[in-house]
Every structure is written in C-alpha cells, then in structure tokens.
Tab-separated table of C-alpha atoms in Angstrom:
chain	number	residue	atom	x	y	z
A	1178	MET	CA	-24.747	16.137	-11.118
A	1179	THR	CA	-26.746	13.886	-12.906
A	1180	GLU	CA	-26.934	10.224	-11.746
A	1181	ASN	CA	-25.103	8.754	-14.799
A	1182	ALA	CA	-22.129	11.554	-14.331
A	1183	LYS	CA	-21.906	10.341	-10.591
A	1184	PHE	CA	-21.570	6.721	-11.671
A	1185	ALA	CA	-18.878	7.601	-14.395
A	1186	LEU	CA	-17.178	9.401	-11.431
A	1187	THR	CA	-16.767	6.845	-9.110
A	1188	ARG	CA	-15.673	4.414	-11.960
A	1189	THR	CA	-12.354	6.515	-12.109
A	1190	VAL	CA	-8.997	6.410	-11.042
A	1191	PRO	CA	-8.542	9.820	-10.047
A	1192	PHE	CA	-11.910	9.145	-7.650
A	1193	TRP	CA	-10.529	6.246	-6.139
A	1194	ALA	CA	-7.140	7.542	-5.874
A	1195	GLY	CA	-8.321	10.886	-4.079
A	1196	LEU	CA	-10.049	8.678	-1.393
A	1197	THR	CA	-6.935	6.764	-0.625
A	1198	PHE	CA	-5.297	9.675	-0.255
A	1199	ALA	CA	-7.710	11.365	1.790
A	1200	ALA	CA	-8.235	8.381	4.024
A	1201	PHE	CA	-4.398	8.024	4.606
A	1202	GLY	CA	-4.042	11.616	5.310
A	1203	ALA	CA	-7.208	11.606	7.891
A	1204	VAL	CA	-5.164	8.416	9.427
A	1205	ALA	CA	-1.856	10.366	9.478
A	1206	GLY	CA	-3.522	13.439	10.935
A	1207	LEU	CA	-5.013	11.751	13.732
A	1208	ALA	CA	-1.936	9.660	14.638
A	1209	LEU	CA	0.411	12.610	14.373
A	1210	SER	CA	-1.805	14.717	16.767
A	1211	ASP	CA	-1.890	11.751	18.883
A	1212	ALA	CA	-5.817	11.595	18.749
A	1213	ILE	CA	-5.410	7.523	18.110
A	1214	ASN	CA	-2.991	5.387	19.552
A	1215	THR	CA	-0.714	3.094	17.613
A	1216	ALA	CA	-3.101	-0.025	17.179
A	1217	THR	CA	-6.074	2.103	16.551
A	1218	THR	CA	-3.699	3.774	13.782
A	1219	LEU	CA	-2.779	0.357	12.209
A	1220	LEU	CA	-6.100	-1.013	12.050
A	1221	LEU	CA	-7.536	2.395	10.314
A	1222	MET	CA	-4.644	2.248	7.585
A	1223	THR	CA	-6.422	-0.817	6.350
A	1224	VAL	CA	-9.136	1.636	5.262
A	1225	PRO	CA	-6.523	3.552	2.431
A	1226	ALA	CA	-5.089	0.411	1.765
A	1227	ALA	CA	-8.352	-1.330	0.843
A	1228	LEU	CA	-9.062	1.978	-1.326
A	1229	PHE	CA	-5.466	1.605	-3.031
A	1230	PHE	CA	-6.732	-1.835	-4.118
A	1231	GLN	CA	-9.696	-0.600	-5.597
A	1232	THR	CA	-7.736	2.152	-7.204
A	1233	MET	CA	-5.233	-0.639	-8.686
A	1234	ARG	CA	-8.337	-2.856	-9.883
A	1235	VAL	CA	-10.003	0.075	-11.737
A	1236	ALA	CA	-6.731	1.117	-13.349
A	1237	ASN	CA	-6.221	-2.500	-14.546
A	1238	ARG	CA	-9.943	-2.808	-15.759
A	1239	ASP	CA	-9.562	0.585	-17.731
A	1240	GLY	CA	-6.029	-0.052	-19.110
A	1241	SER	CA	-5.573	-0.820	-22.921
A	1242	CYS	CA	-2.730	-3.277	-21.999
A	1243	THR	CA	-3.578	-4.880	-18.865
A	1244	GLY	CA	-6.285	-7.266	-19.125
A	1245	LYS	CA	-7.287	-10.015	-16.865
A	1246	ARG	CA	-4.249	-11.976	-17.345
A	1247	GLU	CA	-2.982	-15.051	-15.045
A	1248	VAL	CA	0.099	-12.728	-13.797
A	1249	GLN	CA	-2.272	-9.865	-12.124
A	1250	ARG	CA	-4.584	-12.816	-11.054
A	1251	ARG	CA	-1.905	-14.499	-9.072
A	1252	TYR	CA	-0.402	-11.196	-7.860
A	1253	THR	CA	-3.939	-10.023	-6.392
A	1254	LYS	CA	-4.404	-13.139	-4.789
A	1255	ARG	CA	-0.994	-12.820	-3.162
A	1256	VAL	CA	-1.464	-9.577	-2.139
A	1257	ALA	CA	-4.994	-10.039	-0.809
A	1258	LEU	CA	-3.948	-13.239	1.127
A	1259	PHE	CA	-0.901	-11.389	2.808
A	1260	THR	CA	-3.142	-8.238	3.696
A	1261	SER	CA	-5.592	-10.394	5.267
A	1262	LEU	CA	-2.901	-12.043	7.257
A	1263	TYR	CA	-1.529	-8.569	8.114
A	1264	LEU	CA	-5.289	-7.709	9.686
A	1265	LEU	CA	-5.482	-11.233	11.309
A	1266	ALA	CA	-1.980	-10.411	12.979
A	1267	LEU	CA	-2.747	-6.810	14.071
A	1268	ALA	CA	-6.187	-7.849	15.667
A	1269	VAL	CA	-4.170	-10.834	17.783
A	1270	MET	CA	-1.383	-8.421	18.733
A	1271	THR	CA	-3.601	-5.559	19.938
A	1272	PHE	CA	-5.870	-8.205	21.874
A	1273	ALA	CA	-3.047	-9.739	23.516
A	1274	ASP	CA	-1.798	-6.348	24.268
A	1275	LYS	CA	-5.210	-5.138	25.863
A	1276	ASN	CA	-5.364	-8.632	27.954
A	1277	GLY	CA	-1.950	-8.303	29.299
A	1278	VAL	CA	0.129	-11.117	27.621
A	1279	GLY	CA	3.388	-10.940	29.547
A	1280	LEU	CA	5.586	-13.655	28.027
A	1281	HIS	CA	8.199	-11.763	26.544
A	1282	ALA	CA	8.784	-14.524	23.772
A	1283	VAL	CA	5.040	-14.703	23.039
A	1284	ARG	CA	5.112	-10.494	22.761
A	1285	VAL	CA	8.155	-10.754	20.167
A	1286	VAL	CA	6.155	-13.413	17.889
A	1287	LEU	CA	3.119	-11.365	17.976
A	1288	ALA	CA	4.883	-7.793	17.315
A	1289	MET	CA	6.485	-9.459	14.448
A	1290	LEU	CA	3.609	-11.317	12.558
A	1291	PRO	CA	2.243	-7.745	11.228
A	1292	GLY	CA	5.657	-6.962	9.898
A	1293	LEU	CA	6.012	-10.393	8.277
A	1294	ALA	CA	2.861	-10.003	6.430
A	1295	ILE	CA	4.009	-6.575	4.784
A	1296	ILE	CA	7.173	-8.670	4.139
A	1297	GLY	CA	4.924	-10.971	2.301
A	1298	VAL	CA	3.408	-7.980	0.027
A	1299	PHE	CA	6.863	-6.901	-1.121
A	1300	TRP	CA	7.700	-10.455	-1.972
A	1301	SER	CA	4.241	-10.627	-4.186
A	1302	ILE	CA	5.393	-7.421	-5.954
A	1303	GLY	CA	8.861	-9.199	-6.743
A	1304	ARG	CA	7.066	-12.307	-7.927
A	1305	LEU	CA	4.923	-10.109	-10.162
A	1306	ILE	CA	7.935	-8.471	-11.639
A	1307	VAL	CA	9.691	-11.804	-12.026
A	1308	GLU	CA	6.576	-13.571	-13.581
A	1309	GLU	CA	5.824	-10.591	-16.048
A	1310	ARG	CA	6.759	-11.531	-19.411
A	1311	ASP	CA	5.179	-8.270	-21.111
A	1312	GLU	CA	8.504	-6.158	-21.043
A	1313	PHE	CA	6.230	-2.657	-20.874
A	1314	LEU	CA	4.581	-3.926	-18.003
A	1315	ARG	CA	7.324	-4.964	-16.608
A	1316	MET	CA	9.171	-1.748	-17.261
A	1317	LEU	CA	6.105	0.041	-15.649
A	1318	THR	CA	5.984	-1.909	-12.605
A	1319	ILE	CA	10.005	-1.587	-11.476
A	1320	ARG	CA	9.415	2.287	-12.628
A	1321	GLN	CA	6.768	2.299	-10.001
A	1322	SER	CA	8.833	0.435	-7.346
A	1323	LEU	CA	12.040	2.851	-7.944
A	1324	ILE	CA	9.631	6.022	-7.728
A	1325	ALA	CA	8.121	4.566	-4.498
A	1326	THR	CA	11.365	3.513	-2.821
A	1327	ALA	CA	12.870	6.736	-3.739
A	1328	LEU	CA	9.961	8.722	-2.084
A	1329	ALA	CA	9.981	6.502	1.063
A	1330	LEU	CA	13.882	6.523	1.516
A	1331	SER	CA	14.164	10.435	0.757
A	1332	ALA	CA	11.228	10.842	3.270
A	1333	ALA	CA	12.687	8.721	5.963
A	1334	SER	CA	16.070	10.609	5.396
A	1335	VAL	CA	14.846	14.003	5.728
A	1336	TRP	CA	12.841	13.367	8.449
A	1337	GLY	CA	15.532	11.769	10.420
A	1338	PHE	CA	17.750	14.512	10.432
A	1339	LEU	CA	15.042	16.653	11.513
A	1340	GLU	CA	14.123	14.228	14.297
A	1341	THR	CA	17.805	14.482	15.112
A	1342	ALA	CA	17.698	18.050	15.290
A	1343	ASP	CA	14.689	17.779	17.761
A	1344	ILE	CA	12.436	19.897	15.143
A	1345	VAL	CA	9.813	17.084	14.525
A	1346	ILE	CA	8.323	14.228	16.392
A	1347	HIS	CA	9.763	10.680	16.555
A	1348	LEU	CA	7.898	8.296	14.079
A	1349	ASP	CA	8.012	4.514	14.345
A	1350	ALA	CA	9.791	2.948	11.449
A	1351	TYR	CA	6.857	0.797	9.912
A	1352	TRP	CA	5.395	4.586	8.847
A	1353	TRP	CA	7.947	4.499	6.034
A	1354	ALA	CA	6.717	1.231	4.444
A	1355	VAL	CA	3.617	3.087	4.507
A	1356	VAL	CA	4.902	5.929	2.532
A	1357	TRP	CA	6.437	3.284	0.010
A	1358	PHE	CA	2.892	2.041	-0.538
A	1359	GLY	CA	1.960	5.961	-1.197
A	1360	GLY	CA	4.676	6.028	-3.284
A	1361	ILE	CA	3.577	3.025	-5.507
A	1362	GLY	CA	0.503	5.308	-6.232
A	1363	VAL	CA	2.316	8.131	-7.111
A	1364	GLY	CA	4.559	6.122	-9.501
A	1365	ALA	CA	1.096	4.660	-11.121
A	1366	VAL	CA	-0.041	8.307	-11.681
A	1367	MET	CA	3.620	9.092	-13.058
A	1368	ASN	CA	3.300	6.075	-15.437
A	1369	ARG	CA	-0.052	7.245	-16.834
A	1370	MET	CA	1.196	10.629	-17.316
A	1371	LYS	CA	4.402	9.626	-18.856
A	1372	TYR	CA	3.190	6.158	-21.034
A	1373	GLY	CA	-0.379	6.338	-20.909
A	1374	SER	CA	-0.576	3.045	-18.534
A	1375	TRP	CA	-1.237	2.934	-14.994
A	1376	GLY	CA	0.761	-0.409	-14.939
A	1377	ALA	CA	0.174	-3.751	-13.602
A	1378	MET	CA	0.393	-3.076	-9.930
C-alpha cells in the first residue's frame, strides 16, 4: 500500500469505526475475563470513546449536509466537557478507593459523579435534537438514538434473563450505557446505508 493510500485510509469513517469497535472489544474481553479490575476497565473505556468521537468528527467533515455549524459545535463542546468531567470523576473515585476513603457519604458522592457525567452526555444529545433546525439531520439523530436504545435495552433484557438462569456472569449496570453508545455508532452506519449520511452525532 502506497503512502497516499495509507493516508487516505486513515481519513475514512470505516477506518476509525473499525478501531473503535476493536478497542471496545479488547476492553470488554479483558473485563469479562477478569484480567483487569473495574476501575481499570472504566479508565480504558475512554479509548474507544475517544475513537468514537474521532469517527463522528470524520463523518461530519465528510458529510455533504453536515458542515461546521453552530449546533454541532455546541454539541461537541458539551460532550467534550462532560467526557472530561467523567475522566476527572473516575480518577478521583479511583484515587479515593485506593487510599481507603472510609466515609460512606463521601464514597456515595464519588461513586455518583461518573454516572452524572454520563447523564450530561445524554443531556447533550437531547439538546442537539432540540436545537437542530435541519429536519433531515434531526431525523437522523433521533433514528440513531432509537437504534442505540433498541440495541441496549434488547441486550440488557436478554442478558438479564440469561443471568437469572445462571448461564452468564453478572454485568454491572453501567455496561448498558456503554452498549448504548456503541449503538450510536451502529445507528450512524445504518443512516449512511439508508440515507447516504452519517448524521450529526
């Protein structure tokens, strides 16, 4: 492969999407095999998250109807802010856990902070839907969200019944949010296949 071909490949959505799913699969595999603990898993999940945002950045850059618009800029800033807060909260929680912070109230607050940051990301997506004036882009965003919701809730339901029957291991609840974010990527691919655009998210 020539240098120009390699450079062109790294500028495509499939390249970044492939890296995203590969990173997610690697982290999930390590976590499910108990090779890494919960704190390490949460920290490593930032890698596929960062790759996902790069995928969406490339998709928005290459899309014919998703130029650099103010709505997308605000959305990107909000998601970047809440992702940064998530990483900070996770670091503080991990540090406190390793250093034996024993106060129950402090541990409750620290354990809630990463989840609140994820709620902030969901809020950012909701704001994107509300603020988007282009009806086509709004439809693509809602379609992505519905596909992600269907995948996450279906996976949670099936896994829950398998877990009740003692067929599979227990998964912590935050994994279903991770599956939802993966579903956003699936929704983007389905948008591209059906409508020729990745969407605005």
